[in-house]
mmCIF file of C-alpha atoms and ligand atoms in Angstrom:
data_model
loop_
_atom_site.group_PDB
_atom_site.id
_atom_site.type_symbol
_atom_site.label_atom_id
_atom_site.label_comp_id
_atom_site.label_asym_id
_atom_site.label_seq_id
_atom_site.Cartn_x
_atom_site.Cartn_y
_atom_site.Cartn_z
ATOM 1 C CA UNK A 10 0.000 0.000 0.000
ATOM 2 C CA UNK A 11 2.810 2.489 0.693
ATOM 3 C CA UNK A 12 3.829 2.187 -2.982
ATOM 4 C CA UNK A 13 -0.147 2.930 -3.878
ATOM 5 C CA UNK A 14 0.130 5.848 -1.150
ATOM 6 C CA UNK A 15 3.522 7.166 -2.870
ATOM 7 C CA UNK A 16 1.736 6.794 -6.537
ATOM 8 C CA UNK A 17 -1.200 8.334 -5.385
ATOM 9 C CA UNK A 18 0.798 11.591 -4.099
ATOM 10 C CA UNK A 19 3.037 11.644 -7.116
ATOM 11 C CA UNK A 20 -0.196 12.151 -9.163
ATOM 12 C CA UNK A 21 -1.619 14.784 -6.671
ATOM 13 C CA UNK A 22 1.848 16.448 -7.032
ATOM 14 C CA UNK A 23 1.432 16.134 -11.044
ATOM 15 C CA UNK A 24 -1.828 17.882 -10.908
ATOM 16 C CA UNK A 25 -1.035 20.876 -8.276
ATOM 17 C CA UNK A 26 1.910 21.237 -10.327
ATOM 18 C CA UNK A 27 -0.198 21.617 -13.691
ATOM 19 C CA UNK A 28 -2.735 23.879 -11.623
ATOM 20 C CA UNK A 29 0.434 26.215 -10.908
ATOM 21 C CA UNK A 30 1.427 25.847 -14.732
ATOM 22 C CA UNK A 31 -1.955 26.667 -15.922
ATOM 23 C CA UNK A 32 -1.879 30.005 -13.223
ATOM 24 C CA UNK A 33 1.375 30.881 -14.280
ATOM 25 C CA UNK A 34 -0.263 30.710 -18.008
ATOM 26 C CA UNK A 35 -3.353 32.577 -17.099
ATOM 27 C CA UNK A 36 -1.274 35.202 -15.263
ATOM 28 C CA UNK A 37 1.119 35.799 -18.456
ATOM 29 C CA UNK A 38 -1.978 36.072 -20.530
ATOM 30 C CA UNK A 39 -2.968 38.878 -18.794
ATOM 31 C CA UNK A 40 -0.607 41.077 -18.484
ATOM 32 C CA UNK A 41 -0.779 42.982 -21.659
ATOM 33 C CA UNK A 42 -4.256 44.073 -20.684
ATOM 34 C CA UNK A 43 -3.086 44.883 -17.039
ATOM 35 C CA UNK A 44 -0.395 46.974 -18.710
ATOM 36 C CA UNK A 45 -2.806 48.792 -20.728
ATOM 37 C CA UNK A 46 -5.644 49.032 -17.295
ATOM 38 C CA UNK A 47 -2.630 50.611 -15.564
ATOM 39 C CA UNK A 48 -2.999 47.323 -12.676
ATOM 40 C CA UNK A 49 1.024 48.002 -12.635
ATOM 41 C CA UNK A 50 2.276 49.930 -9.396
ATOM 42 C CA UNK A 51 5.748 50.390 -7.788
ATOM 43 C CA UNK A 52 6.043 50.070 -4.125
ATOM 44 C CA UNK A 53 9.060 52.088 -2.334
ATOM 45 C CA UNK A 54 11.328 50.754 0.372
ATOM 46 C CA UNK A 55 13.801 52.489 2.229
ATOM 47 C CA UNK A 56 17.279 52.497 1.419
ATOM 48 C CA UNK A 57 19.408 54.184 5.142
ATOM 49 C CA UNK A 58 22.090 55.826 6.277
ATOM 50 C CA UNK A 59 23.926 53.131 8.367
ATOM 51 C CA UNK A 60 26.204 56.025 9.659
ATOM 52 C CA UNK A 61 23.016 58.029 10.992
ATOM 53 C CA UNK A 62 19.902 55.824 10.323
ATOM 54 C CA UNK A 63 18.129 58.434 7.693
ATOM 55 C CA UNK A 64 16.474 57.556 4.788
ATOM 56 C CA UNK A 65 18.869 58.547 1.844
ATOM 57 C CA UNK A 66 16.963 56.874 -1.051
ATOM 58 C CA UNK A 67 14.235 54.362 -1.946
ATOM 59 C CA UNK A 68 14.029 51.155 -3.983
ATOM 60 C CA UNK A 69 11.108 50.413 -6.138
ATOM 61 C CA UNK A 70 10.003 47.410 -6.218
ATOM 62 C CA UNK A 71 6.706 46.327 -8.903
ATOM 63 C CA UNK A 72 3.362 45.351 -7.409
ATOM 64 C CA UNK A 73 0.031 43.988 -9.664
ATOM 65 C CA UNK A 74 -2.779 45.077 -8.141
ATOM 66 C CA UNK A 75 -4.760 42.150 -9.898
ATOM 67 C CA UNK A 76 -8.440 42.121 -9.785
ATOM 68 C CA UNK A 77 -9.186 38.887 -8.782
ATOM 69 C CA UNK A 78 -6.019 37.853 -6.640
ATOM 70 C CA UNK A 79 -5.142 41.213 -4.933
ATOM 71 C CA UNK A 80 -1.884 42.327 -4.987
ATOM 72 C CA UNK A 81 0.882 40.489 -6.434
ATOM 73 C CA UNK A 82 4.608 40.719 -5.330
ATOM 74 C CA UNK A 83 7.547 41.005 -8.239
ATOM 75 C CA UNK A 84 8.626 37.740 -7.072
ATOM 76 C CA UNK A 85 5.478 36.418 -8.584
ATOM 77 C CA UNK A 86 5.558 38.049 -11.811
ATOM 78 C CA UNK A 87 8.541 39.525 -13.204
ATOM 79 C CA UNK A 88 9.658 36.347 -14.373
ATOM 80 C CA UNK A 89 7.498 35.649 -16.486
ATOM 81 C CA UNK A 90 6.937 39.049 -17.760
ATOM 82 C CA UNK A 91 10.611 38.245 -18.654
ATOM 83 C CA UNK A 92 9.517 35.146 -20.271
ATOM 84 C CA UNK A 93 7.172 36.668 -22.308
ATOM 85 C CA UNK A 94 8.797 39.926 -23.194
ATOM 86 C CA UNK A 95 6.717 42.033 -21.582
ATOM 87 C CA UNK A 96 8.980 43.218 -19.577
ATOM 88 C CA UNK A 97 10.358 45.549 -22.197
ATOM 89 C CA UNK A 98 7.797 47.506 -22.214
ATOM 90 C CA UNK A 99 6.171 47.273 -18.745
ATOM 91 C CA UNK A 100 9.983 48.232 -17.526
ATOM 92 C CA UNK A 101 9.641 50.821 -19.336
ATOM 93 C CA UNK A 102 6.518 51.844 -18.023
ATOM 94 C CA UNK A 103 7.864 51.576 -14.358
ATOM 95 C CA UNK A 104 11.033 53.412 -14.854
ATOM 96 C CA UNK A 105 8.899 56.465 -16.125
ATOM 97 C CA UNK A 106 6.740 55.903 -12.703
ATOM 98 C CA UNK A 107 9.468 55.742 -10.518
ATOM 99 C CA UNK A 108 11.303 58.671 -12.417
ATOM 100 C CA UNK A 109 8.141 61.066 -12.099
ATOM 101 C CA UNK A 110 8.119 59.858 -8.447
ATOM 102 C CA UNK A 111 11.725 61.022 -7.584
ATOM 103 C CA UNK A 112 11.545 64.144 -9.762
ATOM 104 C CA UNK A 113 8.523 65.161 -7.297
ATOM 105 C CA UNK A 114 10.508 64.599 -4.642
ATOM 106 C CA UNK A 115 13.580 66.436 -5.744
ATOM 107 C CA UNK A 116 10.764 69.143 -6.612
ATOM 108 C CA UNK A 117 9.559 69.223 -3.172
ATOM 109 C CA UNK A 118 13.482 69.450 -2.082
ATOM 110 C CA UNK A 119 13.565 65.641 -0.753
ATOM 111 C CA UNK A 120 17.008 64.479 -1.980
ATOM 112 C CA UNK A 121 16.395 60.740 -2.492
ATOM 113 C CA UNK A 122 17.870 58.404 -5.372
ATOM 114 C CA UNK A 123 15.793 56.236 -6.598
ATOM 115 C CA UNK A 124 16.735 52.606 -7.247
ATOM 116 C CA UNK A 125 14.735 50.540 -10.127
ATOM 117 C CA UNK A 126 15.311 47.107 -10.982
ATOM 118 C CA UNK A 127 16.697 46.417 -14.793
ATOM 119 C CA UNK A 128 16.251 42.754 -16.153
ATOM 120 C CA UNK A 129 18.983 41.046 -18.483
ATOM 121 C CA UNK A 130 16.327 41.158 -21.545
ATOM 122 C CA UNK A 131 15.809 44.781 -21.015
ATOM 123 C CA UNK A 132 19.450 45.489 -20.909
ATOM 124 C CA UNK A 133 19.875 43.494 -24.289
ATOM 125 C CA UNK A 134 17.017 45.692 -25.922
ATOM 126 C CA UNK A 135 18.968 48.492 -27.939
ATOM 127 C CA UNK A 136 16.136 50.966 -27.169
ATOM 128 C CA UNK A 137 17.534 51.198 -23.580
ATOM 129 C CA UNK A 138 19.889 53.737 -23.359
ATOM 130 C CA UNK A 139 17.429 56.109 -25.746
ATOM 131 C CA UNK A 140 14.140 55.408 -23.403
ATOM 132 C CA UNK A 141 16.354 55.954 -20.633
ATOM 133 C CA UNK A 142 17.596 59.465 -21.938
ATOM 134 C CA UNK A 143 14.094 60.267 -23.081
ATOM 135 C CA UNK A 144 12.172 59.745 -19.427
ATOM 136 C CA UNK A 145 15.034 61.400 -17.673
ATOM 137 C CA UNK A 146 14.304 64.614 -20.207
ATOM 138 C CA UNK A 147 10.429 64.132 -19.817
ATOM 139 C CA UNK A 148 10.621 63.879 -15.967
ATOM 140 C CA UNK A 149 13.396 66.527 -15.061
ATOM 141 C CA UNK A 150 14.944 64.471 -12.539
ATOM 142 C CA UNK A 151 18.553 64.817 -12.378
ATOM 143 C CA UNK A 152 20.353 61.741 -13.938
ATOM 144 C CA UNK A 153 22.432 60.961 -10.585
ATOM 145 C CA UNK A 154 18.946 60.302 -8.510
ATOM 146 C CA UNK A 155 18.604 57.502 -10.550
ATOM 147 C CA UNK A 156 20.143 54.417 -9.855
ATOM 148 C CA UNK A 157 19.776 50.995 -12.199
ATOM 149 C CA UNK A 158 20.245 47.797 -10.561
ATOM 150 C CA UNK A 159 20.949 44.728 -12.786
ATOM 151 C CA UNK A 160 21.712 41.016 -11.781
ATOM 152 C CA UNK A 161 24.870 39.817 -11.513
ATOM 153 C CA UNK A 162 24.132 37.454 -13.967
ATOM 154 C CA UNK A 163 23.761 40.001 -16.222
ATOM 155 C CA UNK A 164 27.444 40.883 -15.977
ATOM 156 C CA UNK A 165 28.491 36.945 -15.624
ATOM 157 C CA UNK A 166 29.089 36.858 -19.693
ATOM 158 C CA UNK A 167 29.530 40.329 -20.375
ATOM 159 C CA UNK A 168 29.188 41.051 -24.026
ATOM 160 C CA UNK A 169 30.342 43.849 -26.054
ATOM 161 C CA UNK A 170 26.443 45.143 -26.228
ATOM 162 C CA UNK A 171 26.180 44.824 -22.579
ATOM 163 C CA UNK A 172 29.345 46.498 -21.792
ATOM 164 C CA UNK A 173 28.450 49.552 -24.302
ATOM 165 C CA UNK A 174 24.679 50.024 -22.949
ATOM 166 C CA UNK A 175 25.993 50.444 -19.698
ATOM 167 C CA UNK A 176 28.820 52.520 -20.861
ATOM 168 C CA UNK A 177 25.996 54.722 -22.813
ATOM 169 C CA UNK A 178 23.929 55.290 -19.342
ATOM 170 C CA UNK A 179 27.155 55.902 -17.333
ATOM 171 C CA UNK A 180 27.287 58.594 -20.006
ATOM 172 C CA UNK A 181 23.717 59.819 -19.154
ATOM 173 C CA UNK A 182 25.195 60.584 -15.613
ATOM 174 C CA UNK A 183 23.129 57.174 -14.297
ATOM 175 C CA UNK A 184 24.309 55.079 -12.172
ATOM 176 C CA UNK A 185 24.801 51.278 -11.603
ATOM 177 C CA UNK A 186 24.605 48.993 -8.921
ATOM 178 C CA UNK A 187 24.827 45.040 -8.677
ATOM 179 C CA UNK A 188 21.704 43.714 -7.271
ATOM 180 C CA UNK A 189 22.232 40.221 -4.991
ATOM 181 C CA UNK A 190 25.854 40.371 -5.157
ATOM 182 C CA UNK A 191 27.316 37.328 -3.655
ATOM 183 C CA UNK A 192 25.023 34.791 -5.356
ATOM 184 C CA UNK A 193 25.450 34.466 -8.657
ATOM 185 C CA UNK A 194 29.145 33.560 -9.946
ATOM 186 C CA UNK A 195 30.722 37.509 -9.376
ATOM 187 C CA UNK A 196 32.962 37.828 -12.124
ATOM 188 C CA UNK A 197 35.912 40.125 -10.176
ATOM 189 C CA UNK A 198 37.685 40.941 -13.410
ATOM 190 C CA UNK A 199 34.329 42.364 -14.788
ATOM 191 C CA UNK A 200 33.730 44.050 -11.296
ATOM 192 C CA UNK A 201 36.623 45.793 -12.059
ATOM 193 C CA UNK A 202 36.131 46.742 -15.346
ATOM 194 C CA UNK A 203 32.558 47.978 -14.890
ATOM 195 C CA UNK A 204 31.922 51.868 -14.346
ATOM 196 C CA UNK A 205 29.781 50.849 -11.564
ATOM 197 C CA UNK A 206 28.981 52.959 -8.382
ATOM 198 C CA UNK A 207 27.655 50.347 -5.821
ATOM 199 C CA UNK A 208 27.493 47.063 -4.944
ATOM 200 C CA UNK A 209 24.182 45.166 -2.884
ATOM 201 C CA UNK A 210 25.155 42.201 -0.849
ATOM 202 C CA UNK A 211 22.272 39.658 -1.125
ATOM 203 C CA UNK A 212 20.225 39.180 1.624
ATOM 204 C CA UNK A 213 21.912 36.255 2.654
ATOM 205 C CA UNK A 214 24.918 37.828 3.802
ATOM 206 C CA UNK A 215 23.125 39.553 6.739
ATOM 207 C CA UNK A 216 21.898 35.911 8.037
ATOM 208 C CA UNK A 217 24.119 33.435 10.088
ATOM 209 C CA UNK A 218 26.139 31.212 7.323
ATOM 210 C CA UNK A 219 24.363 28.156 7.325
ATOM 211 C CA UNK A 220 26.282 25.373 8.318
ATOM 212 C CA UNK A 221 26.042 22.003 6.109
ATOM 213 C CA UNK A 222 26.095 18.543 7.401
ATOM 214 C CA UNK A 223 27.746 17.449 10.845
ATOM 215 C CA UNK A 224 29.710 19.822 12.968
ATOM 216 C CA UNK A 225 33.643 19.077 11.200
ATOM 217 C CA UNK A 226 36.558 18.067 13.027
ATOM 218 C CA UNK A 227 38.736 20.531 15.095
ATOM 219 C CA UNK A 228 40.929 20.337 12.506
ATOM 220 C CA UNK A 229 38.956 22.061 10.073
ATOM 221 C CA UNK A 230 38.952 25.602 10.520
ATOM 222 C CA UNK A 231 35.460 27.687 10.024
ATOM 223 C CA UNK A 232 35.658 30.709 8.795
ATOM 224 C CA UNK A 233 34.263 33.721 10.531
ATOM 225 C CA UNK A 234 31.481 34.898 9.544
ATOM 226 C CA UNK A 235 32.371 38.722 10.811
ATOM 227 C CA UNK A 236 35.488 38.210 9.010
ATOM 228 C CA UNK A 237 34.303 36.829 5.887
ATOM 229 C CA UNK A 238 31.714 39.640 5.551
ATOM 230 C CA UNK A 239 34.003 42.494 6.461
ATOM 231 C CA UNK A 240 36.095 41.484 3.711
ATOM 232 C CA UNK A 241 33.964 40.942 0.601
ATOM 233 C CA UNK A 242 32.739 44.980 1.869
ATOM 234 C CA UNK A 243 35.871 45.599 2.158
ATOM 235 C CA UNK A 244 36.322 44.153 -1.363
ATOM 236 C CA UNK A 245 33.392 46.535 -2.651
ATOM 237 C CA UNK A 246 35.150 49.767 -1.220
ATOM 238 C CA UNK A 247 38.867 48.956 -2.942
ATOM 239 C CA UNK A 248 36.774 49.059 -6.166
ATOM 240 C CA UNK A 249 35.808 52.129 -5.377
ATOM 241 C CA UNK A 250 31.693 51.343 -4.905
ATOM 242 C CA UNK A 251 29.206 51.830 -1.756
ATOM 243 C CA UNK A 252 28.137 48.855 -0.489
ATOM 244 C CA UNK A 253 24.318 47.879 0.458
ATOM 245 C CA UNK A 254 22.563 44.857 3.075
ATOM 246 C CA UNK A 255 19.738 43.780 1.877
ATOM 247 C CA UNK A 256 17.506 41.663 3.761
ATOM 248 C CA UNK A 257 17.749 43.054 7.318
ATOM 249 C CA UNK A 258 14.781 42.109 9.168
ATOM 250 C CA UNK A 259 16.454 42.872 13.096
ATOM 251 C CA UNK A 260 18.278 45.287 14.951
ATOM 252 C CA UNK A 261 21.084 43.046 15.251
ATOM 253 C CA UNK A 262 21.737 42.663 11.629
ATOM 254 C CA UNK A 263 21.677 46.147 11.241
ATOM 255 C CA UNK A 264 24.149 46.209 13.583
ATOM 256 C CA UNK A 265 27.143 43.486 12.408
ATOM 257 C CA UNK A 266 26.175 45.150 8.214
ATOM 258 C CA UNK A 267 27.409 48.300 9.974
ATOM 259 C CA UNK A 268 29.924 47.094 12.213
ATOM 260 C CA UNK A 269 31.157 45.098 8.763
ATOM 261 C CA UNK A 270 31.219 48.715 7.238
ATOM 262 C CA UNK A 271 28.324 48.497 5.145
ATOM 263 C CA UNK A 272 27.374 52.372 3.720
ATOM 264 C CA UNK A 273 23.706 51.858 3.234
ATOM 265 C CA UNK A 274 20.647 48.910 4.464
ATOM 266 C CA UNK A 275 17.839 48.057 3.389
ATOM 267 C CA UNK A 276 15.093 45.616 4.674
ATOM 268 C CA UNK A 277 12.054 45.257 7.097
ATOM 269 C CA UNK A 278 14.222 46.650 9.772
ATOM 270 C CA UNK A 279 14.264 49.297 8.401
ATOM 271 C CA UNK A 280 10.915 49.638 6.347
ATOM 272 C CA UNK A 281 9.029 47.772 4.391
ATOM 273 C CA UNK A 282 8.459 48.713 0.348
ATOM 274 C CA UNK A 283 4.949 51.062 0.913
ATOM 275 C CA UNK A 284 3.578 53.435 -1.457
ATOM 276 C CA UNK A 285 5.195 56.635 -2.383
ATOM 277 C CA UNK A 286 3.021 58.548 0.532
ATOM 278 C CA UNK A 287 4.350 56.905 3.338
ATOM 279 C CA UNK A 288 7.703 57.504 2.106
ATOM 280 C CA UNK A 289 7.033 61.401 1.565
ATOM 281 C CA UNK A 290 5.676 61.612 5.360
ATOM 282 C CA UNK A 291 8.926 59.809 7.062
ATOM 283 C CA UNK A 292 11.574 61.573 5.034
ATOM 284 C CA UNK A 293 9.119 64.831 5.901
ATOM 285 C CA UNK A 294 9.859 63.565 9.541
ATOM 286 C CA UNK A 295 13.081 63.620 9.137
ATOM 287 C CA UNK A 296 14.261 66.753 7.538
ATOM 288 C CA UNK A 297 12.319 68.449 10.583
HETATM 289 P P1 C2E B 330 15.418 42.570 -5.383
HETATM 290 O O1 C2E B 330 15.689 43.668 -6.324
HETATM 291 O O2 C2E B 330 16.594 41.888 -4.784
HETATM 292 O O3 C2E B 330 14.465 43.203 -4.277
HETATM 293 C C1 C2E B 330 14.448 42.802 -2.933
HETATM 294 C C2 C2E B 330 13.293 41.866 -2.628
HETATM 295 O O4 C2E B 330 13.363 41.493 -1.256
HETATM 296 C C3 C2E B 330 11.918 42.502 -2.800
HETATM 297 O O5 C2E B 330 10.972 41.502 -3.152
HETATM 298 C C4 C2E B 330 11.622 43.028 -1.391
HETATM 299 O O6 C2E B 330 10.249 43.214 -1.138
HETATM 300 C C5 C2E B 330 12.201 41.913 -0.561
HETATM 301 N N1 C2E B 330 12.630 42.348 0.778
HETATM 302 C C6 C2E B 330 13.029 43.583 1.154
HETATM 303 N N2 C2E B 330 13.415 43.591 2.456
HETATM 304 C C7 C2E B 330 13.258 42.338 2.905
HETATM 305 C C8 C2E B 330 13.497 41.716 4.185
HETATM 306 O O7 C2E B 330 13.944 42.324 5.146
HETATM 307 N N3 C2E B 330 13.225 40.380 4.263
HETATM 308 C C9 C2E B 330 12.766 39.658 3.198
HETATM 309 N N4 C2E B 330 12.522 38.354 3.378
HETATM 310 N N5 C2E B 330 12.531 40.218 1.976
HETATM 311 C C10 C2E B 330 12.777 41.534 1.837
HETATM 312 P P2 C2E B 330 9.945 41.711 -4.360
HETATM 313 O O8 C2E B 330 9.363 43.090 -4.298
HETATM 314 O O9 C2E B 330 8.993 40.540 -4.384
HETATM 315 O O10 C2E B 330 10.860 41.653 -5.633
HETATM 316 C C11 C2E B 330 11.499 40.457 -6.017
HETATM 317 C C12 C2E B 330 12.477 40.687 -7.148
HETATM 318 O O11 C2E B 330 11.764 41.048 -8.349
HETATM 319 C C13 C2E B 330 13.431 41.859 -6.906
HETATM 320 O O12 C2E B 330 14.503 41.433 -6.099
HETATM 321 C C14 C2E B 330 13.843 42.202 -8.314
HETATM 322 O O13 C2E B 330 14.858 41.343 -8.774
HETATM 323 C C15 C2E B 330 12.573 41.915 -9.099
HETATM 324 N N6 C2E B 330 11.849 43.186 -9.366
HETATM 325 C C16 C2E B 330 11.071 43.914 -8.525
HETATM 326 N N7 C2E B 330 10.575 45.015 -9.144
HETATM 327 C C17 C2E B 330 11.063 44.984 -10.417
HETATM 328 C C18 C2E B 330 10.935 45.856 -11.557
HETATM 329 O O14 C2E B 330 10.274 46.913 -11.535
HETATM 330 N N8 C2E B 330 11.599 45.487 -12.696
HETATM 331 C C19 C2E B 330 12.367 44.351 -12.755
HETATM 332 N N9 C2E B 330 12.991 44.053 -13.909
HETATM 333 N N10 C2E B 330 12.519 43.516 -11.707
HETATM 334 C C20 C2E B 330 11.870 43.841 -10.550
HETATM 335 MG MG1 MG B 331 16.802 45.165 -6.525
HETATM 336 MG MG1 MG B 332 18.374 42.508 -4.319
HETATM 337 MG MG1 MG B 333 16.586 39.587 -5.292
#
C-alpha cells in the first residue's frame, strides 16, 4: 500500500503542479491588458544611512494590483513578464513611474535616489539607453537620482552590447549597482572593469552562514562569519563602490552590516516597500 500511497501523491503532485502551470499561463496572458488598465504599481522601500539611520533613497520594487487575486509581489511576476517579453515595455513603463516619483521629490526638495530594478532582456534591448535618456528629459529628474540595478548574472558573460549600454547610461550621468551580489558567480575581473557605483550584498549575507552537514573536526577551521563579511565589503570599497545589506529584518543585523562597514541597508528593519506617501511623510519627519 505504501507504494499505492507514494503513486497516489506523485499524481496529486502532477496535478497541483499543472494547476500552478496553468496560473502561471493565465497570469502571463494577462498582463498585456493589465499593462494597458494601468494594474502596474511600484512600491518604495527604504534604502538608510547606516552612519546616521536616515532615509537617503528608496528602492522600487513592482506590485500587480490584480483584480481577482489582490496584490501580487515582483517575485510572482517579473519572471514571467521576462519570459514573455513584456517586460520591455512594462519596464519601461515603471522606470517612467518611478522617475516622475523622484523628480517630485527632488521638486519638493527631498534628496532621495531612486533605485529601479533592470532585467537582463531589457538590458539586451537596444532601445535602452534612448528610453532611458528620453524619461530622464520628460521627468526633469537629475540623472544621478537615478540608480539601475541589474543582476549579476547580467554581468556573468559580459558582451560587447552589454558592456556599451551600460557605458551609454554611465554617459547619461546614471548610475549602476549590482543587485544580490554574492550569489550568482561575481565575475571580479568584470567588477573591475565595470563603471559601476555600488554594490548590494544579497540578503543572505546579513543571516548566520548556514552550516552544512555534521559539525567538522577541530581540525577544520570555520571561517568567521564577521570576518568573511568584512572582507567581501571591504572588497566593494577597494573598487571604489558603496556597499548595500539587503535583507535586514532585526536590529542586530543592522548592527554586524554596519559594524562590517556596510554604507547603506535596506530591509524590514528598516521599512518595508509602501507606497510613495508613506515615504514622503517619514523623510518629511526627518528633515524636521
Ligand atoms: P530585489 O531587487 O533583490 O528586491 C528585494 C526583494 O526582497 C523585494 O521583493 C523586497 O520586497 C524583498 N525584501 C526587502 N526587504 C526584505 C526583508 O527584510 N526580508 C525579506 N525576506 N525580503 C525583503 P519583491 O518586491 O517581491 O521583488 C522580487 C524581485 O523582483 C526583486 O529582487 C527584483 O529582482 C525583481 N523586481 C522587482 N521590481 C522589479 C521591476 O520593476 N523590474 C524588474 N525588472 N525587476 C523587478
Ligand atoms: Mg533590486
Ligand atoms: Mg536585491
Ligand atoms: Mg533579489
Amino acid at each position: 500500500w505504501a507504494k499505492a500511497d507514494g503513486k497516489a501523491r506523485w499524481m496529486l503532485f502532477a496535478h497541483e503542479r499543472s494547476a500552478a502551470d496553468a496560473e502561471r499561463y493565465r497570469l502571463s496572458a494577462a498582463m498585456p491588458a493589465a499593462l494597458r488598465h494601468g494594474e502596474f504599481t511600484l512600491a518604495y522601500q527604504p534604502l538608510v544611512d547606516l552612519r546616521d539611520g536616515h532615509i537617503a533613497g528608496v528602492e522600487a520594487l513592482a506590485r500587480w494590483h490584480h483584480p481577482r487575486l489582490g496584490v501580487l509581489g515582483a517575485g510572482q511576476f517579473i519572471e514571467l513578464a521576462e519570459h514573455t517579453g513584456l517586460i520591455v515595455p512594462l519596464g519601461r513603463r515603471l522606470l517612467e513611474q518611478a522617475c516622475r516619483q523622484a523628480s517630485a521629490w527632488q521638486q519638493d526638495g527631498y534628496g532621495l535616489y531612486v533605485n529601479v530594478n533592470i532585467a537582463v532582456r531589457q538590458l539586451h534591448q537596444t532601445g535602452l539607453v534612448a528610453s532611458v535618456a528620453q524619461i530622464l528629459d520628460r521627468t526633469g529628474l537629475a540623472p544621478y537620482r537615478l540608480q539601475l540595478e541589474v543582476t549579476e548574472h547580467a554581468v556573468i558573460e559580459l558582451t560587447d552590447q552589454i558592456r556599451a549600454t551600460l557605458a551609454a547610461l554611465v554617459e547619461l550621468g546614471v548610475r549602476i549597482v549590482i543587485d544580490d551580489f554574492g550569489t550568482g558567480y561575481a565575475n571580479l575581473a568584470n567588477l573591475r572593469a565595470l563603471p559601476l557605483r555600488g554594490l548590494k550584498l544579497d540578503a543572505s549575507f546579513a543571516r548566520p552562514a548556514p552550516r552544512i552537514g555534521k559539525p567538522p573536526p577541530p581540525a577544520v577551521r570555520r571561517p568567521d562569519d564577521a570576518a568573511f563579511l568584512a572582507t567581501v565589503v571591504a572588497l566593494g570599497h577597494t573598487l571604489g563602490l558603496t556597499v548595500t545589506a539587503e535583507g535586514i529584518e532585526t536590529a542586530s543585523q543592522a548592527r554586524r552590516m554596519r559594524a562590517a562597514g556596510c554604507d547603506t541597508g535596506q530591509g524590514w528593519y528598516f521599512g518595508r516597500p509602501v507606497p510613495p506617501g508613506d515615504i514622503t511623510r517619514r523623510v518629511a519627519g526627518q528633515r524636521r
